[in-house]
mmCIF file of C-alpha atoms in Angstrom:
data_model
loop_
_atom_site.group_PDB
_atom_site.id
_atom_site.type_symbol
_atom_site.label_atom_id
_atom_site.label_comp_id
_atom_site.label_asym_id
_atom_site.label_seq_id
_atom_site.Cartn_x
_atom_site.Cartn_y
_atom_site.Cartn_z
ATOM 1 C CA MET A 18 31.521 55.419 8.058
ATOM 2 C CA SER A 19 32.988 58.703 6.844
ATOM 3 C CA ILE A 20 32.713 61.364 4.166
ATOM 4 C CA ARG A 21 35.515 61.065 1.635
ATOM 5 C CA THR A 22 34.014 62.646 -1.501
ATOM 6 C CA VAL A 23 31.891 65.812 -1.631
ATOM 7 C CA LEU A 24 30.184 66.345 -4.984
ATOM 8 C CA LEU A 25 29.500 69.955 -6.000
ATOM 9 C CA HIS A 26 27.054 71.186 -8.622
ATOM 10 C CA ALA A 27 29.010 73.744 -10.639
ATOM 11 C CA ALA A 28 26.962 76.204 -12.689
ATOM 12 C CA PRO A 29 26.833 79.982 -13.347
ATOM 13 C CA ASP A 30 23.744 80.615 -11.197
ATOM 14 C CA SER A 31 23.631 83.090 -8.318
ATOM 15 C CA GLY A 32 24.024 80.361 -5.677
ATOM 16 C CA PHE A 33 27.380 79.030 -6.880
ATOM 17 C CA SER A 34 29.648 81.109 -4.634
ATOM 18 C CA ASP A 35 27.701 80.203 -1.487
ATOM 19 C CA ARG A 36 27.536 76.469 -2.180
ATOM 20 C CA LEU A 37 31.204 76.425 -3.225
ATOM 21 C CA ALA A 38 32.180 78.033 0.091
ATOM 22 C CA PHE A 39 30.040 75.533 2.010
ATOM 23 C CA ALA A 40 31.341 72.517 0.057
ATOM 24 C CA ALA A 41 34.969 73.570 0.498
ATOM 25 C CA GLY A 42 34.417 74.040 4.234
ATOM 26 C CA LEU A 43 32.728 70.648 4.522
ATOM 27 C CA ALA A 44 35.595 68.974 2.633
ATOM 28 C CA ARG A 45 38.108 70.654 4.942
ATOM 29 C CA GLN A 46 36.212 69.609 8.097
ATOM 30 C CA THR A 47 35.749 65.986 7.003
ATOM 31 C CA GLY A 48 39.061 65.513 5.184
ATOM 32 C CA ALA A 49 37.206 64.748 1.965
ATOM 33 C CA HIS A 50 38.038 65.368 -1.678
ATOM 34 C CA LEU A 51 35.893 67.939 -3.468
ATOM 35 C CA LYS A 52 34.639 67.097 -6.944
ATOM 36 C CA ALA A 53 32.870 69.718 -9.069
ATOM 37 C CA VAL A 54 30.702 68.646 -11.995
ATOM 38 C CA TYR A 55 29.993 71.286 -14.633
ATOM 39 C CA THR A 56 27.426 70.383 -17.289
ATOM 40 C CA LEU A 57 26.933 72.119 -20.598
ATOM 41 C CA TYR A 58 23.383 71.023 -21.388
ATOM 42 C CA PRO A 59 20.673 73.004 -19.499
ATOM 43 C CA ALA A 60 18.255 71.254 -17.153
ATOM 44 C CA GLY A 61 14.640 70.788 -18.134
ATOM 45 C CA VAL A 62 14.940 71.966 -21.754
ATOM 46 C CA PRO A 63 14.038 69.292 -24.330
ATOM 47 C CA ARG A 64 15.780 69.418 -27.687
ATOM 48 C CA VAL A 65 12.532 69.385 -29.676
ATOM 49 C CA GLY A 66 12.029 71.412 -32.837
ATOM 50 C CA ARG A 67 14.384 73.742 -34.643
ATOM 51 C CA ALA A 68 13.691 76.789 -32.454
ATOM 52 C CA LEU A 69 14.393 74.915 -29.220
ATOM 53 C CA SER A 70 17.471 73.301 -30.719
ATOM 54 C CA ILE A 71 18.865 76.724 -31.636
ATOM 55 C CA TYR A 72 18.079 78.007 -28.130
ATOM 56 C CA VAL A 73 19.776 75.030 -26.461
ATOM 57 C CA ASN A 74 22.848 75.411 -28.669
ATOM 58 C CA GLU A 75 23.101 79.032 -27.592
ATOM 59 C CA LEU A 76 22.879 78.051 -23.911
ATOM 60 C CA VAL A 77 25.597 75.448 -24.415
ATOM 61 C CA ARG A 78 27.819 78.035 -26.101
ATOM 62 C CA GLU A 79 27.306 80.424 -23.171
ATOM 63 C CA ALA A 80 28.041 77.638 -20.676
ATOM 64 C CA LYS A 81 31.380 76.995 -22.363
ATOM 65 C CA GLU A 82 32.241 80.694 -22.204
ATOM 66 C CA LYS A 83 31.390 80.952 -18.481
ATOM 67 C CA GLU A 84 33.275 77.836 -17.417
ATOM 68 C CA ALA A 85 36.763 79.359 -17.122
ATOM 69 C CA VAL A 86 35.720 81.930 -14.514
ATOM 70 C CA LEU A 87 33.896 79.358 -12.384
ATOM 71 C CA LYS A 88 36.766 76.878 -12.610
ATOM 72 C CA ALA A 89 39.227 79.530 -11.462
ATOM 73 C CA GLN A 90 36.950 80.358 -8.535
ATOM 74 C CA PHE A 91 36.766 76.661 -7.655
ATOM 75 C CA GLU A 92 40.528 76.224 -7.783
ATOM 76 C CA ALA A 93 41.041 79.259 -5.539
ATOM 77 C CA ALA A 94 38.545 77.932 -2.971
ATOM 78 C CA VAL A 95 40.162 74.487 -3.003
ATOM 79 C CA ALA A 96 43.624 75.985 -2.485
ATOM 80 C CA GLU A 97 42.415 78.174 0.381
ATOM 81 C CA ALA A 98 40.680 75.237 2.089
ATOM 82 C CA GLY A 99 43.732 73.020 1.619
ATOM 83 C CA VAL A 100 41.754 70.137 0.122
ATOM 84 C CA VAL A 101 42.063 68.031 -3.005
ATOM 85 C CA GLY A 102 39.759 69.260 -5.761
ATOM 86 C CA VAL A 103 38.765 67.881 -9.158
ATOM 87 C CA TRP A 104 36.834 69.742 -11.864
ATOM 88 C CA GLN A 105 34.899 67.666 -14.413
ATOM 89 C CA THR A 106 33.048 68.978 -17.460
ATOM 90 C CA ILE A 107 30.239 66.815 -18.821
ATOM 91 C CA GLU A 108 28.372 67.326 -22.073
ATOM 92 C CA GLY A 109 25.073 66.241 -20.588
ATOM 93 C CA GLU A 110 21.995 67.369 -18.660
ATOM 94 C CA VAL A 111 22.735 68.397 -15.091
ATOM 95 C CA THR A 112 20.236 66.263 -13.143
ATOM 96 C CA ALA A 113 21.167 63.083 -15.003
ATOM 97 C CA ALA A 114 24.893 63.808 -14.739
ATOM 98 C CA LEU A 115 24.770 64.486 -11.011
ATOM 99 C CA ARG A 116 22.521 61.480 -10.420
ATOM 100 C CA ASP A 117 25.150 59.280 -12.044
ATOM 101 C CA GLU A 118 27.946 60.805 -9.959
ATOM 102 C CA VAL A 119 26.048 60.598 -6.642
ATOM 103 C CA THR A 120 26.517 56.830 -6.577
ATOM 104 C CA PHE A 121 30.265 57.368 -6.251
ATOM 105 C CA SER A 122 30.102 60.293 -3.800
ATOM 106 C CA ASP A 123 29.176 60.570 -0.126
ATOM 107 C CA VAL A 124 27.171 63.794 -0.281
ATOM 108 C CA THR A 125 26.105 66.214 -3.025
ATOM 109 C CA VAL A 126 25.952 69.999 -2.558
ATOM 110 C CA VAL A 127 23.418 72.057 -4.523
ATOM 111 C CA SER A 128 21.660 75.387 -3.935
ATOM 112 C CA GLU A 129 18.289 76.794 -3.151
ATOM 113 C CA THR A 130 18.375 79.144 -6.112
ATOM 114 C CA ARG A 131 15.779 81.829 -6.449
ATOM 115 C CA TYR A 132 14.317 82.746 -9.798
ATOM 116 C CA GLY A 133 16.251 85.591 -11.355
ATOM 117 C CA THR A 134 18.646 85.101 -14.241
ATOM 118 C CA VAL A 135 18.163 82.453 -16.920
ATOM 119 C CA ASP A 136 20.800 80.317 -15.163
ATOM 120 C CA ASP A 137 18.871 80.647 -11.889
ATOM 121 C CA GLU A 138 15.616 79.563 -13.467
ATOM 122 C CA LEU A 139 17.237 76.575 -15.169
ATOM 123 C CA ALA A 140 18.669 75.410 -11.818
ATOM 124 C CA ALA A 141 15.668 76.202 -9.610
ATOM 125 C CA THR A 142 14.065 72.740 -9.581
ATOM 126 C CA LEU A 143 17.328 70.833 -9.162
ATOM 127 C CA PRO A 144 17.289 70.280 -5.348
ATOM 128 C CA GLU A 145 14.010 68.378 -5.128
ATOM 129 C CA HIS A 146 14.497 66.507 -8.405
ATOM 130 C CA LEU A 147 17.972 65.361 -7.404
ATOM 131 C CA ALA A 148 17.017 64.422 -3.844
ATOM 132 C CA LEU A 149 14.155 62.283 -5.122
ATOM 133 C CA ALA A 150 16.075 60.699 -7.989
ATOM 134 C CA CYS A 151 19.420 59.823 -6.426
ATOM 135 C CA ASN A 152 20.475 57.206 -3.889
ATOM 136 C CA GLY A 153 22.491 59.493 -1.639
ATOM 137 C CA PRO A 154 22.080 62.563 0.567
ATOM 138 C CA VAL A 155 21.865 66.108 -0.788
ATOM 139 C CA ILE A 156 22.792 69.340 0.981
ATOM 140 C CA VAL A 157 20.757 72.342 -0.151
ATOM 141 C CA VAL A 158 22.638 75.569 0.577
ATOM 142 C CA PRO A 159 20.602 78.790 0.872
ATOM 143 C CA THR A 160 21.451 81.589 -1.518
ATOM 144 C CA ALA A 161 22.586 84.963 -0.140
ATOM 145 C CA LYS A 162 22.622 83.825 3.499
ATOM 146 C CA PRO A 163 25.653 83.434 5.802
ATOM 147 C CA VAL A 164 27.722 80.328 5.072
ATOM 148 C CA PRO A 165 29.139 78.612 8.200
ATOM 149 C CA ASN A 166 32.924 78.243 8.376
ATOM 150 C CA ARG A 167 32.421 74.806 9.893
ATOM 151 C CA ILE A 168 29.508 72.678 11.054
ATOM 152 C CA GLY A 169 29.427 73.096 14.824
ATOM 153 C CA ARG A 170 25.716 72.842 15.625
ATOM 154 C CA VAL A 171 23.296 70.511 13.873
ATOM 155 C CA LEU A 172 19.533 70.371 14.243
ATOM 156 C CA VAL A 173 17.847 67.059 13.390
ATOM 157 C CA ALA A 174 14.163 67.486 12.514
ATOM 158 C CA TRP A 175 12.895 64.051 13.495
ATOM 159 C CA LYS A 176 9.809 61.959 13.074
ATOM 160 C CA PRO A 177 9.655 58.160 12.863
ATOM 161 C CA SER A 178 9.653 57.805 9.082
ATOM 162 C CA ARG A 179 11.749 55.929 6.554
ATOM 163 C CA GLU A 180 12.951 59.175 4.979
ATOM 164 C CA ALA A 181 14.047 60.708 8.292
ATOM 165 C CA GLY A 182 15.874 57.501 9.166
ATOM 166 C CA HIS A 183 17.752 57.585 5.869
ATOM 167 C CA ALA A 184 18.766 61.205 6.429
ATOM 168 C CA VAL A 185 20.113 60.557 9.938
ATOM 169 C CA ARG A 186 22.105 57.492 8.907
ATOM 170 C CA PHE A 187 23.660 59.363 5.991
ATOM 171 C CA ALA A 188 24.432 62.298 8.286
ATOM 172 C CA LEU A 189 26.160 60.275 11.039
ATOM 173 C CA PRO A 190 29.717 61.296 9.983
ATOM 174 C CA VAL A 191 28.760 64.977 10.158
ATOM 175 C CA LEU A 192 26.833 64.549 13.407
ATOM 176 C CA ALA A 193 29.851 62.901 15.018
ATOM 177 C CA LEU A 194 32.035 65.905 14.103
ATOM 178 C CA ALA A 195 29.570 68.497 15.424
ATOM 179 C CA ASP A 196 29.993 70.178 18.801
ATOM 180 C CA GLU A 197 26.267 70.037 19.608
ATOM 181 C CA VAL A 198 23.322 68.194 18.083
ATOM 182 C CA GLU A 199 19.674 68.777 18.898
ATOM 183 C CA VAL A 200 16.981 66.255 17.999
ATOM 184 C CA LEU A 201 13.768 68.201 17.503
ATOM 185 C CA THR A 202 10.325 66.581 17.567
ATOM 186 C CA VAL A 203 6.997 68.343 17.132
ATOM 187 C CA GLU A 204 3.834 66.814 18.574
ATOM 188 C CA GLU A 205 1.337 67.536 15.797
ATOM 189 C CA SER A 206 -0.777 64.353 15.404
ATOM 190 C CA LYS A 207 1.896 61.729 16.098
ATOM 191 C CA THR A 208 1.583 60.604 19.708
ATOM 192 C CA ASP A 209 4.754 58.474 19.609
ATOM 193 C CA VAL A 210 7.060 61.110 18.170
ATOM 194 C CA ALA A 211 8.476 62.224 21.547
ATOM 195 C CA ALA A 212 9.416 58.681 22.562
ATOM 196 C CA SER A 213 10.949 58.101 19.152
ATOM 197 C CA GLY A 214 13.007 61.279 19.473
ATOM 198 C CA ALA A 215 14.328 60.131 22.857
ATOM 199 C CA LYS A 216 15.307 56.778 21.325
ATOM 200 C CA LEU A 217 17.110 58.502 18.461
ATOM 201 C CA THR A 218 19.054 60.668 20.908
ATOM 202 C CA ALA A 219 20.169 57.572 22.806
ATOM 203 C CA TYR A 220 21.100 55.856 19.536
ATOM 204 C CA LEU A 221 23.205 58.823 18.432
ATOM 205 C CA SER A 222 25.119 58.752 21.706
ATOM 206 C CA THR A 223 26.312 55.227 20.847
ATOM 207 C CA HIS A 224 27.987 56.795 17.810
ATOM 208 C CA GLY A 225 29.740 59.413 19.920
ATOM 209 C CA VAL A 226 27.287 62.173 18.991
ATOM 210 C CA ASN A 227 26.749 64.879 21.611
ATOM 211 C CA ALA A 228 22.959 65.040 21.227
ATOM 212 C CA LYS A 229 20.047 66.308 23.283
ATOM 213 C CA HIS A 230 16.310 66.031 22.648
ATOM 214 C CA ARG A 231 13.798 68.865 22.504
ATOM 215 C CA HIS A 232 10.092 68.141 22.112
ATOM 216 C CA VAL A 233 7.617 70.878 21.163
ATOM 217 C CA LEU A 234 4.028 70.214 22.196
ATOM 218 C CA GLU A 235 2.276 72.810 20.052
ATOM 219 C CA GLY A 236 2.811 74.275 16.600
ATOM 220 C CA GLN A 237 3.194 73.214 13.013
ATOM 221 C CA ALA A 238 6.457 71.561 12.034
ATOM 222 C CA GLY A 239 6.901 73.855 9.024
ATOM 223 C CA VAL A 240 6.910 76.848 11.382
ATOM 224 C CA VAL A 241 8.618 75.339 14.428
ATOM 225 C CA ILE A 242 11.604 73.860 12.566
ATOM 226 C CA PRO A 243 12.968 77.095 11.023
ATOM 227 C CA GLN A 244 12.308 78.958 14.280
ATOM 228 C CA GLU A 245 14.246 76.361 16.265
ATOM 229 C CA ALA A 246 17.062 76.346 13.697
ATOM 230 C CA GLN A 247 17.550 80.068 14.269
ATOM 231 C CA LYS A 248 17.155 79.805 18.056
ATOM 232 C CA PHE A 249 19.628 76.925 18.317
ATOM 233 C CA GLY A 250 22.077 78.637 15.968
ATOM 234 C CA ALA A 251 22.197 75.610 13.688
ATOM 235 C CA ASP A 252 24.834 75.411 10.969
ATOM 236 C CA LEU A 253 23.011 72.473 9.366
ATOM 237 C CA LEU A 254 19.488 71.037 9.431
ATOM 238 C CA VAL A 255 19.089 67.279 8.891
ATOM 239 C CA MET A 256 15.709 65.959 7.757
ATOM 240 C CA GLY A 257 13.970 63.422 5.572
ATOM 241 C CA ILE A 258 11.947 64.828 2.692
ATOM 242 C CA TYR A 259 8.682 63.880 1.023
ATOM 243 C CA SER A 260 7.449 61.331 3.542
ATOM 244 C CA ARG A 261 4.170 61.803 1.707
ATOM 245 C CA SER A 262 3.820 62.195 -2.040
ATOM 246 C CA ARG A 263 4.962 65.302 -3.888
ATOM 247 C CA LEU A 264 1.399 65.693 -5.184
ATOM 248 C CA ALA A 265 0.065 65.859 -1.639
ATOM 249 C CA GLU A 266 2.738 68.415 -0.763
ATOM 250 C CA MET A 267 1.828 70.526 -3.787
ATOM 251 C CA ILE A 268 -1.888 70.446 -3.005
ATOM 252 C CA LEU A 269 -1.873 70.528 0.791
ATOM 253 C CA GLY A 270 1.455 72.174 1.459
ATOM 254 C CA GLY A 271 4.090 70.573 3.655
ATOM 255 C CA VAL A 272 7.334 70.875 5.538
ATOM 256 C CA THR A 273 9.478 69.736 2.610
ATOM 257 C CA ALA A 274 8.005 72.228 0.167
ATOM 258 C CA SER A 275 8.282 75.191 2.532
ATOM 259 C CA LEU A 276 11.860 74.469 3.615
ATOM 260 C CA LEU A 277 13.158 73.779 0.103
ATOM 261 C CA ILE A 278 11.712 77.098 -1.044
ATOM 262 C CA ASP A 279 13.289 79.077 1.792
ATOM 263 C CA PRO A 280 15.766 77.024 3.882
ATOM 264 C CA PRO A 281 16.772 78.818 7.101
ATOM 265 C CA VAL A 282 20.211 77.123 7.055
ATOM 266 C CA PRO A 283 21.863 74.492 4.830
ATOM 267 C CA LEU A 284 19.603 71.425 4.614
ATOM 268 C CA PHE A 285 20.989 67.891 4.722
ATOM 269 C CA VAL A 286 18.177 65.897 3.144
ATOM 270 C CA ALA A 287 17.449 62.371 1.932
ATOM 271 C CA HIS A 288 14.448 60.514 0.580
#
């Protein structure tokens, strides 16, 4: 198992430079090819009615004008990283286009993009929509936070769930390359979570992963996880997302919602 293709969401939002730097570094560290997909049709805007059609056509025209600068930036990053890079332009909607490409890629890199410019607002819901819709892992890179040169330390936020299991299995190639891995479990209401974390640590060691287990007896996972990520000096946080429904997360709050809104470090997530 290895990472051979890193898929990058290319768009003129404020997070592009950060996720490009992360994706290029990941491709260099894993020996993967880097593929950028640039879409002309904006996300989440239906082509309904004359006014909306005119608006969408204007956004498409602007996307075509902005492409050359982003492509040049991509080519410079690829050359500096010494990796093979491919730029693809698709006349389609971004979530659907990336979902189609994920099947033929090992990991997809997107951004946590704050609301700001029109491009930011159009891209803001992409991370959760893509992670829920696709059949592969997604890395959500924070915007305007330090980008690691390489992934040396990885924090695995673990609980015995299907989603967390998917995330860890997808992340095995990255975990094996890391210098240190910490499996973090938080007591909350699950009495078996500590034992499960110990089992995961032992399992990772069979894959050559240098992992240790840390169990926290008190605190809420949504608070403990970002605190531990900072304390551990994590370059990447691996976790499953939406182990309960999105509706429950929206109403009750949850770890997924809070970390997607403000990730402390790049998030490697899967559903």
